[in-house]
Short mmCIF file of C-alpha atoms in Angstrom, two decimals:
data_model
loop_
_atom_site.label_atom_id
_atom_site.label_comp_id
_atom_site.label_asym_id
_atom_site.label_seq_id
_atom_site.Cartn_x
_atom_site.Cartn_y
_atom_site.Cartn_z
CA UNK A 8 123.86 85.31 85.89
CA UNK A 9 120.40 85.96 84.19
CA UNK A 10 117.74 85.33 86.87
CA UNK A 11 114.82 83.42 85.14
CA UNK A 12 111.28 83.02 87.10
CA UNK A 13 110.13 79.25 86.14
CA UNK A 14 106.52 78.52 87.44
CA UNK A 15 106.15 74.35 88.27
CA UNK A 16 103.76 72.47 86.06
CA UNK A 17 99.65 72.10 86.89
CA UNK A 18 99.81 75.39 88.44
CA UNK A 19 96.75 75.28 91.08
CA UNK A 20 96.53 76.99 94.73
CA UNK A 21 94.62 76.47 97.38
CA UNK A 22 93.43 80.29 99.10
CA UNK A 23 91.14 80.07 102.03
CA UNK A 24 88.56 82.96 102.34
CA UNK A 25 89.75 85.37 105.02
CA UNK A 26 86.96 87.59 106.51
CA UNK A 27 86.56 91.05 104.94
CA UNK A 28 84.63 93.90 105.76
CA UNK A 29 84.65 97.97 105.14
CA UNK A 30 87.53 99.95 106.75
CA UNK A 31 87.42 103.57 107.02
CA UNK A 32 90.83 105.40 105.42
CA UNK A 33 90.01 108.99 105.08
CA UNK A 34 87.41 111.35 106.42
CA UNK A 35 87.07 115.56 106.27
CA UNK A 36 84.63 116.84 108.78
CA UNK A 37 83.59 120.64 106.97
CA UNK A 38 83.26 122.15 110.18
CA UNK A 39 87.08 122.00 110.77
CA UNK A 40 87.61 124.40 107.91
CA UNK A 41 87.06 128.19 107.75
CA UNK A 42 86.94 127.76 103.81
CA UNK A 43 87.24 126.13 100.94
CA UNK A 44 90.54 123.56 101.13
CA UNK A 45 91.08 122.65 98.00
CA UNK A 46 92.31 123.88 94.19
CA UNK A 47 89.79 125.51 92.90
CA UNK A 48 88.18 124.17 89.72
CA UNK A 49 86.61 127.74 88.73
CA UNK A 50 84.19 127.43 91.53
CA UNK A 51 84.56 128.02 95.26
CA UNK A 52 81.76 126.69 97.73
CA UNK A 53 81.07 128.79 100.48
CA UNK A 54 81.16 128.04 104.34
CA UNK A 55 78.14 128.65 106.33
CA UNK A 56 78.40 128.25 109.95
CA UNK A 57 80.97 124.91 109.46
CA UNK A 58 78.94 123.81 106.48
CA UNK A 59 80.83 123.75 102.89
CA UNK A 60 77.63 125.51 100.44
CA UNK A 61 77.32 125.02 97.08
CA UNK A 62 75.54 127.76 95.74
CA UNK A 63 74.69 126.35 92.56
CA UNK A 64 74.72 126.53 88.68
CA UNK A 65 73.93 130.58 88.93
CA UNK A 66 76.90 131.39 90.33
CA UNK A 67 80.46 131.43 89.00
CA UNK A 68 83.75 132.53 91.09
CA UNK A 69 87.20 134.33 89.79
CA UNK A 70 89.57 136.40 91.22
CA UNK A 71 89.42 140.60 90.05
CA UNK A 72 92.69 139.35 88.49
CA UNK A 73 90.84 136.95 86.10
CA UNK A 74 87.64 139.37 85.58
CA UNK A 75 90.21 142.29 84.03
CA UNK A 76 91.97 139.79 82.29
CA UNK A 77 91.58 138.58 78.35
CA UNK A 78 91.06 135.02 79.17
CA UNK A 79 87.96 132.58 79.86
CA UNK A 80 87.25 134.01 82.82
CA UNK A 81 86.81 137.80 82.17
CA UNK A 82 83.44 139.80 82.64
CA UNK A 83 80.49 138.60 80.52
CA UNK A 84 78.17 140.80 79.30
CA UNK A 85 75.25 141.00 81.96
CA UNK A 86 77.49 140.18 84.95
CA UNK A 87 77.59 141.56 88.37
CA UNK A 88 79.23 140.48 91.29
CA UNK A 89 77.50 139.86 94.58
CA UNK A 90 80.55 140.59 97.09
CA UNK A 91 84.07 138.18 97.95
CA UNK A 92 84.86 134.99 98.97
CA UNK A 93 87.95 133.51 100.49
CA UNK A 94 89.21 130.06 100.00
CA UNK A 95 90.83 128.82 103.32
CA UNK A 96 94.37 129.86 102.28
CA UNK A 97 92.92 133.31 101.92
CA UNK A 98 92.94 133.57 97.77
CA UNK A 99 89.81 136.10 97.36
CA UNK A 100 87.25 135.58 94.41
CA UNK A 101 84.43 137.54 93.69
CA UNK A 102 80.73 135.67 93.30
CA UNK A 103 79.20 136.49 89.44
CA UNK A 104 76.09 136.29 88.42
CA UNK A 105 74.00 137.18 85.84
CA UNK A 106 75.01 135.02 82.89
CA UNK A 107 74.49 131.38 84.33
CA UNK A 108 73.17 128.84 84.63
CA UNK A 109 76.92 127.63 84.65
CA UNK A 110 78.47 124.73 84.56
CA UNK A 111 80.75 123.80 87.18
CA UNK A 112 82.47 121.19 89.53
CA UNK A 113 84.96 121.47 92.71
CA UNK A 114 85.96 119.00 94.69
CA UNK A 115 84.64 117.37 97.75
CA UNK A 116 87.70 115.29 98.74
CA UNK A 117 91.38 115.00 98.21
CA UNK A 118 94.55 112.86 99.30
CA UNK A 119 92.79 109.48 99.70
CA UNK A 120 95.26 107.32 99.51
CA UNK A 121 93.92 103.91 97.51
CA UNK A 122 94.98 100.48 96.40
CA UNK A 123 95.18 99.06 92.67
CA UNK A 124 92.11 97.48 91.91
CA UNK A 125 90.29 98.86 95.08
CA UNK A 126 86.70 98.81 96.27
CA UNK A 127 85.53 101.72 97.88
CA UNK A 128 82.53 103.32 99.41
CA UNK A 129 82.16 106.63 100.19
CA UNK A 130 79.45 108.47 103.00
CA UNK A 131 78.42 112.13 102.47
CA UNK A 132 75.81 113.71 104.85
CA UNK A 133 74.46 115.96 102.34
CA UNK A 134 71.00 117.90 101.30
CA UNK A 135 70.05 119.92 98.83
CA UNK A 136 67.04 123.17 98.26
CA UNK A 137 65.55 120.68 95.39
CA UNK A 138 66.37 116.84 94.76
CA UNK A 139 68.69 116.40 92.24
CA UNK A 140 71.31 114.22 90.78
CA UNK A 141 74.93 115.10 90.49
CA UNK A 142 77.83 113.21 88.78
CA UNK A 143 80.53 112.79 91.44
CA UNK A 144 84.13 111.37 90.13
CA UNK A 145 86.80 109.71 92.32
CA UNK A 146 90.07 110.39 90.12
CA UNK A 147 93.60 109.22 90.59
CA UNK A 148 94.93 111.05 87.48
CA UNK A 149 93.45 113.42 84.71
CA UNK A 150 94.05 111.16 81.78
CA UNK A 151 91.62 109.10 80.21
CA UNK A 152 90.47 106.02 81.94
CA UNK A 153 91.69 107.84 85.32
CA UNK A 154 88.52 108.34 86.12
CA UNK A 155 86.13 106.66 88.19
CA UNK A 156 82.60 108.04 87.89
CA UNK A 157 78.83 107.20 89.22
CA UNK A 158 75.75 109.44 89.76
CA UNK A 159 74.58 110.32 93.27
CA UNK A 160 71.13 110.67 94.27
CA UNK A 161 70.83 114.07 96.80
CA UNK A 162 67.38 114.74 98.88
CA UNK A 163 65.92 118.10 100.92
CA UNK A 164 66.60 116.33 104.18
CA UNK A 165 70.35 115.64 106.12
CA UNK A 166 70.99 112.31 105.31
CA UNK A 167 74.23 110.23 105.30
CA UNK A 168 74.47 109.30 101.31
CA UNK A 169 76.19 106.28 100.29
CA UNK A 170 78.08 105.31 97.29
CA UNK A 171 81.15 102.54 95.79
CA UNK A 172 83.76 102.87 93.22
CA UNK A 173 85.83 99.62 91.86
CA UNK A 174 89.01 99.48 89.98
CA UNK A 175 90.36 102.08 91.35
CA UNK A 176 94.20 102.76 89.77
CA UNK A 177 96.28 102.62 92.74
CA UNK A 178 97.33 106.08 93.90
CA UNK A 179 96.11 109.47 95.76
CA UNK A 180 92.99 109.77 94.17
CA UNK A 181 89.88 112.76 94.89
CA UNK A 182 86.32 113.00 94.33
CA UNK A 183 85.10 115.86 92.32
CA UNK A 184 81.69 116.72 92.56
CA UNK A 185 80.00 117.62 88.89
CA UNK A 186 76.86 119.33 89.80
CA UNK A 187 76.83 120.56 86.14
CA UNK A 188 74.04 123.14 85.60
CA UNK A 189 72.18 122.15 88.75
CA UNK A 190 70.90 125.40 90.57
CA UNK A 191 69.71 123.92 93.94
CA UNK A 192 72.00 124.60 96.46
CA UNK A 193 73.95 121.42 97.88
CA UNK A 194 75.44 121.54 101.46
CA UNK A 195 77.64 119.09 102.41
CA UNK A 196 78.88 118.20 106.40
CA UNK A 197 81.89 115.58 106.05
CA UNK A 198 82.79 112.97 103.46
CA UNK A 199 84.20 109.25 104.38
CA UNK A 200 85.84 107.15 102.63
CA UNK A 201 85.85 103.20 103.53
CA UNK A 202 88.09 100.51 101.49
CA UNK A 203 86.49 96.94 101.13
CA UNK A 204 89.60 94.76 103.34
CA UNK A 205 90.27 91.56 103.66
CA UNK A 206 91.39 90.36 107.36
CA UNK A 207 95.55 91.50 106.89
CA UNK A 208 97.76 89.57 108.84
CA UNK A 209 99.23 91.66 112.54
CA UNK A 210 101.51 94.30 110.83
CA UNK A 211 104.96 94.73 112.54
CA UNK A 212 106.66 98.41 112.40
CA UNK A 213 110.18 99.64 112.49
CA UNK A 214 110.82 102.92 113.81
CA UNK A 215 113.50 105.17 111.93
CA UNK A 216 113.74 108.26 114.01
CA UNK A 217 114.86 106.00 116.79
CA UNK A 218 115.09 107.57 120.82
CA UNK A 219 116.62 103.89 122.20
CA UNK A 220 120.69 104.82 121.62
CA UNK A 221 120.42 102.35 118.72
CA UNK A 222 121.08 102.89 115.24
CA UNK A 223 118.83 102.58 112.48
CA UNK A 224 119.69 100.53 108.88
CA UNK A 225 119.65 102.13 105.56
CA UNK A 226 120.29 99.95 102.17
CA UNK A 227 122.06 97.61 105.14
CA UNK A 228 124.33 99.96 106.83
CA UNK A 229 123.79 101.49 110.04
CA UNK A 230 123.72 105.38 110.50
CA UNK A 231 123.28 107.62 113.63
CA UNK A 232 120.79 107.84 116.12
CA UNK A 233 117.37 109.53 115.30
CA UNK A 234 116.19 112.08 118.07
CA UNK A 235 112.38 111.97 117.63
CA UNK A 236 112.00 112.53 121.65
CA UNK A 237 114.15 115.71 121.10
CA UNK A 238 115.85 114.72 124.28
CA UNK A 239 119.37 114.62 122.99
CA UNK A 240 120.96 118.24 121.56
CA UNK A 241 121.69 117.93 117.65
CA UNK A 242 125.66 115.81 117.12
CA UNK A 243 126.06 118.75 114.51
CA UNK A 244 123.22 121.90 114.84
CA UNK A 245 125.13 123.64 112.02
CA UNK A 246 124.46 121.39 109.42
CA UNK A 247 123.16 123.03 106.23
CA UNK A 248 119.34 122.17 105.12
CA UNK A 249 121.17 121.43 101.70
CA UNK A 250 124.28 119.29 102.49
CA UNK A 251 123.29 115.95 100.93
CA UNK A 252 125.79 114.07 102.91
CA UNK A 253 124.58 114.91 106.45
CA UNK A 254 121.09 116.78 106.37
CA UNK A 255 118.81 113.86 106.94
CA UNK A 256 121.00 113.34 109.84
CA UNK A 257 118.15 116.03 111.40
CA UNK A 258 114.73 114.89 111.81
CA UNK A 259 113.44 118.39 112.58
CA UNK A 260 113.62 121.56 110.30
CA UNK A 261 112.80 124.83 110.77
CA UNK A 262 112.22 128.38 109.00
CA UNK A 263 111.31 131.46 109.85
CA UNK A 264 111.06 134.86 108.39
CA UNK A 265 114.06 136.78 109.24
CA UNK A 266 115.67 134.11 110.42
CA UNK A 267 118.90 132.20 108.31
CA UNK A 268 119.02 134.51 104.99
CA UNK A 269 119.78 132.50 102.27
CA UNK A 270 122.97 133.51 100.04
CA UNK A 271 121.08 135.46 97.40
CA UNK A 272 119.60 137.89 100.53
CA UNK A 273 115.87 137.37 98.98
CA UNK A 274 114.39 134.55 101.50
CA UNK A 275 115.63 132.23 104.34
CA UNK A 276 116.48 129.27 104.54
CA UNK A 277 115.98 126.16 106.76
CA UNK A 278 117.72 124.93 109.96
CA UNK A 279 117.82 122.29 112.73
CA UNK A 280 115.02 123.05 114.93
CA UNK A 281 115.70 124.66 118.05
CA UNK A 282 115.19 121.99 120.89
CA UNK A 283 113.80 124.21 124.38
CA UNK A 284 112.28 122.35 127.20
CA UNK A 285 108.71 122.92 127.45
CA UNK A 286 106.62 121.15 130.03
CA UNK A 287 108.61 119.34 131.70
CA UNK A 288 110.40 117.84 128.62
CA UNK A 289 112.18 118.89 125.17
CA UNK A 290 110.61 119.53 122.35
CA UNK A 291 111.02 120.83 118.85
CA UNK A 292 110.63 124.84 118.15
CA UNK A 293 109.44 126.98 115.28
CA UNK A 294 109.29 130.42 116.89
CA UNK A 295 106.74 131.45 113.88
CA UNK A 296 107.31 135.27 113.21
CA UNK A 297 104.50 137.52 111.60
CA UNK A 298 104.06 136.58 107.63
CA UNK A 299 103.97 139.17 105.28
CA UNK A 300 103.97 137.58 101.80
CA UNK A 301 101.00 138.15 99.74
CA UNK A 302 98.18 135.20 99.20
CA UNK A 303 98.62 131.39 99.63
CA UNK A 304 102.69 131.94 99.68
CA UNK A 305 102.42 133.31 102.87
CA UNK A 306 102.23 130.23 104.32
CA UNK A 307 105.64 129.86 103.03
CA UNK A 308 107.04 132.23 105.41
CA UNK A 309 107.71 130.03 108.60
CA UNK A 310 108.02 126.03 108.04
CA UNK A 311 108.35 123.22 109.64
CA UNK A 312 109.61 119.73 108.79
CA UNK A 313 110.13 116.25 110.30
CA UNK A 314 112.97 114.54 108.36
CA UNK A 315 112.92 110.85 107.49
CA UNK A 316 116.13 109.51 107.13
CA UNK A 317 115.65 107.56 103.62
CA UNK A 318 113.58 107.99 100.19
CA UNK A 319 110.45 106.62 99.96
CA UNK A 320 109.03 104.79 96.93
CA UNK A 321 105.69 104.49 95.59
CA UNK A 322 103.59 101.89 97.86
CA UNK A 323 105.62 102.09 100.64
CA UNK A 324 102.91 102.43 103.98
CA UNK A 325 104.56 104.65 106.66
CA UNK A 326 102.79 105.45 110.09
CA UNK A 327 103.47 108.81 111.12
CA UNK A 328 103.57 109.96 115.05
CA UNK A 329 104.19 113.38 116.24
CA UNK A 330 102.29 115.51 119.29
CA UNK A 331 102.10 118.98 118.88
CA UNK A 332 100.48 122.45 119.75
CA UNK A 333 101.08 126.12 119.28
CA UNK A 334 101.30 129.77 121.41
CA UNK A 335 97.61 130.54 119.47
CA UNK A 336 94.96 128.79 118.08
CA UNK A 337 95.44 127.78 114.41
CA UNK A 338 92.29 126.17 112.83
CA UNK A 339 94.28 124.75 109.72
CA UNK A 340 98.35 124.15 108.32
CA UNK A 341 98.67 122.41 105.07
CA UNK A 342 101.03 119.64 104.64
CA UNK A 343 103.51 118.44 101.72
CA UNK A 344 105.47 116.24 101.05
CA UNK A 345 109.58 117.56 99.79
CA UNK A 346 112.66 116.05 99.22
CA UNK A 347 115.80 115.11 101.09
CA UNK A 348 116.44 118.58 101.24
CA UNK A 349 114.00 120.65 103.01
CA UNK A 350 112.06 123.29 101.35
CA UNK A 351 112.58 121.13 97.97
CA UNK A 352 109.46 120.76 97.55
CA UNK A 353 107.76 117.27 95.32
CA UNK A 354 103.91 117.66 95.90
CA UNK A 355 101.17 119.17 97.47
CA UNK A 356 99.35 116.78 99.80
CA UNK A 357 100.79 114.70 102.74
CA UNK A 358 98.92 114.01 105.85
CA UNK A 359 96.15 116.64 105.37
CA UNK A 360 95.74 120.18 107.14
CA UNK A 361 96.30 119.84 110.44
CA UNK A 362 94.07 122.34 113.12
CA UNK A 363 96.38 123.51 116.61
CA UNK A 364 95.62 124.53 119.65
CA UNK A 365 97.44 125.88 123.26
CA UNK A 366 97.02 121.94 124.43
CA UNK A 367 99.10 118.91 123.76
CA UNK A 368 97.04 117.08 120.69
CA UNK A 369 98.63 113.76 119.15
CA UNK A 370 98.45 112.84 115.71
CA UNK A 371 98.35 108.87 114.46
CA UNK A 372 98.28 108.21 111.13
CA UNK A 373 99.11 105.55 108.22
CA UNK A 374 100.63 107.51 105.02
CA UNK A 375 100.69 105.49 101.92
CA UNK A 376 103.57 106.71 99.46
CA UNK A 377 101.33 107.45 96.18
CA UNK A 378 103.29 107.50 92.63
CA UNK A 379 103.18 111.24 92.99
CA UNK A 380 104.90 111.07 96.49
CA UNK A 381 107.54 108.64 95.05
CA UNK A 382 111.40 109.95 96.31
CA UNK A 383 110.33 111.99 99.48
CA UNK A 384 112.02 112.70 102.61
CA UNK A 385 109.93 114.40 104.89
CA UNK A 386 106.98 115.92 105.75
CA UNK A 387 106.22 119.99 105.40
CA UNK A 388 104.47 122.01 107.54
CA UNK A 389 103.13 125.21 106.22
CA UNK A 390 102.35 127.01 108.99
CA UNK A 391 100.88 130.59 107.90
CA UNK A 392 98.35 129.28 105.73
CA UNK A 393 95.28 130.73 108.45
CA UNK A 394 96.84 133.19 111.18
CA UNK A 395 99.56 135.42 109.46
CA UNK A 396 100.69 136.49 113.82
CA UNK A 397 103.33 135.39 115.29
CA UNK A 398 103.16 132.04 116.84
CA UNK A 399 105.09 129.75 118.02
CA UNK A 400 104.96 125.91 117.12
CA UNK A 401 105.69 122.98 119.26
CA UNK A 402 106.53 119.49 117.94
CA UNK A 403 107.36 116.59 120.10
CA UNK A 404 107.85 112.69 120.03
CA UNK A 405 108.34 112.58 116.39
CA UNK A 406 107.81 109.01 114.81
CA UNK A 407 108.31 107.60 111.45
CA UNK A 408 107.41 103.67 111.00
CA UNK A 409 107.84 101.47 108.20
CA UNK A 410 106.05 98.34 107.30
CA UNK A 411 108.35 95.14 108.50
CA UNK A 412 107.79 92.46 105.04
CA UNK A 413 109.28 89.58 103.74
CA UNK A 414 111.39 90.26 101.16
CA UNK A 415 112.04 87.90 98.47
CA UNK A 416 110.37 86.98 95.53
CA UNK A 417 106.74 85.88 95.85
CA UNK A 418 103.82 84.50 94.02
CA UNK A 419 100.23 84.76 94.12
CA UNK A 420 97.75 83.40 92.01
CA UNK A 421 94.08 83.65 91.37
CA UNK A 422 91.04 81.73 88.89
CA UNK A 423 87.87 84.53 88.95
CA UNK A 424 85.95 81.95 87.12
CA UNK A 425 86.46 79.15 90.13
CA UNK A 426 85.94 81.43 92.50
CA UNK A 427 89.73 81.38 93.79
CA UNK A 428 90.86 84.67 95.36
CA UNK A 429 94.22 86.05 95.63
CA UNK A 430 95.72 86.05 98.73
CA UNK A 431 98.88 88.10 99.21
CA UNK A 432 99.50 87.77 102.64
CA UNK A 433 100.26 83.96 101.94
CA UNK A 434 102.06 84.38 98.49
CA UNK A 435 104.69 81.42 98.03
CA UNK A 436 108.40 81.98 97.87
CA UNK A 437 110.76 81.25 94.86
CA UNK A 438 113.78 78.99 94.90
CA UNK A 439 116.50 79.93 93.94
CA UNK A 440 118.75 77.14 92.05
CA UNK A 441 122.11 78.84 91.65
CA UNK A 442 123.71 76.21 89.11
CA UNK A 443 120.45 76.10 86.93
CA UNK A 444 119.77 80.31 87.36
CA UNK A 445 116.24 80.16 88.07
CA UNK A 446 114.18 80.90 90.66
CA UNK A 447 110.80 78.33 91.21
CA UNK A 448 107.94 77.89 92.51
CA UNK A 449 104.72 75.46 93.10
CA UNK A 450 101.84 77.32 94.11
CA UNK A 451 99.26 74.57 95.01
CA UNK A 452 98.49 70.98 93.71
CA UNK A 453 96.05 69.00 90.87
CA UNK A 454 92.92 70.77 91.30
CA UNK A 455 91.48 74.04 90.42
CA UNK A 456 93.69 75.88 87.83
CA UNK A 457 95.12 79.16 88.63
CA UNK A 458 94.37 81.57 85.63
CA UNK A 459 96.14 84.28 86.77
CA UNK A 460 99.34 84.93 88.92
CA UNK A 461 101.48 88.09 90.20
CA UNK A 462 104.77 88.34 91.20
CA UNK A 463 105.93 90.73 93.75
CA UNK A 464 109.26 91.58 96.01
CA UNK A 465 107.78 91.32 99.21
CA UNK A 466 105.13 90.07 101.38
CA UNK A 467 103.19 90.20 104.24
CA UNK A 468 100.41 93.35 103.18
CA UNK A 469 98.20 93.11 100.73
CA UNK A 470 98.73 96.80 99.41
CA UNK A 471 102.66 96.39 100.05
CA UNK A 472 102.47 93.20 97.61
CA UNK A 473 100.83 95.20 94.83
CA UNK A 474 102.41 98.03 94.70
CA UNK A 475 106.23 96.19 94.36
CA UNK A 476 104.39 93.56 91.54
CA UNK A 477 106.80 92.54 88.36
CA UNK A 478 105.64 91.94 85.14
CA UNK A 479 107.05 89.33 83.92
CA UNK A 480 106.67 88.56 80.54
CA UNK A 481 106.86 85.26 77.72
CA UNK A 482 105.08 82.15 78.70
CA UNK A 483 104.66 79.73 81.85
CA UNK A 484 106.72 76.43 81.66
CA UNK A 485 104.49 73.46 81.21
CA UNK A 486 101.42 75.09 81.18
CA UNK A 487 98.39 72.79 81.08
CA UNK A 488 96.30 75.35 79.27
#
């Protein structure tokens, strides 16, 4: 039967104000990193005692690679080269001068995961050799109109700078610093990022890698315990990394060099991490051996992964739990995000780069599932990307919460021009009237006119609500308008 959404005449809602105030959702602290973390945009800022240095407009970076080459970024006539750099995953550049000033950008930020339509504010403490002003962009995409942009004001002395975006599209966005042809050198200490909130209603989590004995639901039928706790051995610990029918059946993944040859004899494959007791209790195991592949794809050489037993869409907010330390101090690992099968990999960023040491650390965090992110599994570890040694990795208490909604069909509506806000959490159910095949609604009474309404598949978070929106389309029963 064709489902038909029918909106009741005089549409009108009453939304109380609910207090709302700056939240903080993503901060990088420069000092953590031994170099530059990000892709590099033809320029690489250097790090000076924890302090990420942008040496300005007389300076451009490229790897020897690029200099001998034909393209863009070969020698210039005039051109020297003051000595190396190394971004964090150890890519080497050399520093060129003699032909600037040149233009150039890189980014500050990356992997901040954002609402549709959101307001946010971001804090640099930041100075500069000379006052200037730079263009700084917070992007969620590279097309046009993916781009939000405003010009930032930068003194001699530390201060904590402030700026706000609005409209922001909805996804994992970055800020890109445009310094342009600026030669002052800018030195930057962390960036924050705060979202403007309104007061969300207490959020209730379900766990999926479950240690209780009780199985977990997926699409509404229940499948095997989860070990997060590691405290139970693996039901099958031969299962292959690629078997489709039982590999998210493992919430822990390992690789490493030497270890599990894949068929072709060129590389290795995944395999249930080894469980050891460590402690006083079991945990997970990489036993890391010593990387030897060139560059950034070293970090390829031992991996680890914690397994979610389900896809993930785009707008789906997961809270991720795991504690964890290593045999050696590791100041960074980059994270990704793959697909059901491990080492399948769907995008670069996850969680951020996370920094280990020889003690027990825990890490809490809310992931939001970004469009990019849309149809992963599981979380990557990439665990050469700073010490190419042997170490070992230890992961314990593995967690991986979803968002309890309602789940329905819901409608909110809003009037800008009477001051009427949208208000999500409290979005009204449809109806459904089986003999008539339409669902229905009344959001409200005679009063103020709603102008404009969305329609989403579940409730109970604002950014859940948004993110599973239909767009429905032809015209509103009865509309008074």
């Amino acid at each position: 039967m064709k489902k038909i959404f029918t909106l009741i005449a005089l549409l009108t809602c009453f939304m109380g104000v609910r207090a709302a105030d700056w939240v903080e959702v993503y901060k990088i602290d420069y000092s953590q990193n031994t170099g530059f973390p990000f892709y590099v945009m033809g320029y690489v800022p250097e790090w000076v005692d924890g302090v990420m240095t942008d040496y300005g407009a007389n300076y451009r970076y490229a790897t020897q690679e690029e200099l001998d080459g034909t393209g863009d970024a070969k020698w210039k006539d005039g051109e020297t080269s003051e000595g190396t750099v190394k971004t964090q995953g150890g890519t080497e550049y050399q520093k060129v001068t003699g032909a600037g000033p040149y233009w150039h950008q890189y980014f500050i930020a990356d992997g901040i995961q954002t609402e549709i339509d959101g307001q946010y504010k971001v804090k640099a403490m930041v100075r500069a050799s000379e006052a200037c002003s730079i263009n700084v962009n917070m992007g969620w995409g590279w097309s046009e109109g993916q781009q939000a942009s405003t010009s930032v004001n930068i003194g001699t002395d530390w201060a904590e700078v402030e700026w706000e975006y609005s409209g922001i599209g909805g996804a994992s966005c970055n800020l890109v610093a445009q310094p342009g042809t600026v030669t002052a050198t800018i030195e930057w200490k962390y960036v924050i990022v705060e979202h403007f909130q309104r007061e969300q209603r207490p959020v209730q989590w379900m766990e999926w890698l479950t240690s209780d004995g009780q199985p977990v639901l997926v699409d509404g039928n229940p499948i095997p315990t989860y070990m997060g706790d590691a405290e139970t051995p693996w039901p099958d610990p031969n299962v292959k990394f690629d078997d489709q029918e039982k590999n998210y059946l493992i919430c822990a993944w390992s690789k490493e060099r030497m270890r599990n040859m894949n068929e072709a004899g060129d590389g290795w494959d995944p395999f249930p991490a080894d469980i050891e007791e460590v402690d006083g209790s079991h945990v997970f195991v990489c036993h890391g051996q010593a990387a030897i592949t060139e560059g950034d794809a070293s970090a390829w050489d031992n991996q680890f992964w914690i397994q979610s037993p389900k896809a993930w869409k785009s707008g789906d907010q997961v809270k991720i739990h795991f504690r964890y330390k290593a045999s050696a101090p590791v100041s960074s690992t980059d994270t990704q995000i793959h697909y059901q099968n491990p080492s399948n990999y769907l995008i670069w960023h996850a969680i951020g780069n996370i920094a280990f040491t020889e003690e027990w650390q825990d890490f809490d965090g809310i992931m939001t599932i970004a469009d990019d992110m849309a149809g992963g599994w599981s979380i990557a570890f990439n665990l050469n990307s700073q010490v190419k040694d042997a170490v070992t990795f230890y992961f314990d208490d593995l967690s991986w919460q979803s968002m309890k909604l309602d789940e329905g069909y819901f409608v909110a509506g809003s009037n800008p021009g009477a001051g009427l806000e949208y208000d999500f959490d409290n979005a009204v159910p449809f109806d459904y009237d089986e003999a008539e095949g339409l669902y229905t609604a009344t959001i409200g009474s005679k009063g103020a006119y709603v102008s404009q309404i969305m329609i989403s598949t579940v409730r109970g978070n604002d950014a859940a609500f948004k993110s599973n929106t239909l767009k429905p389309s032809g015209t509103i029963n009865n509309d008074p308008n």
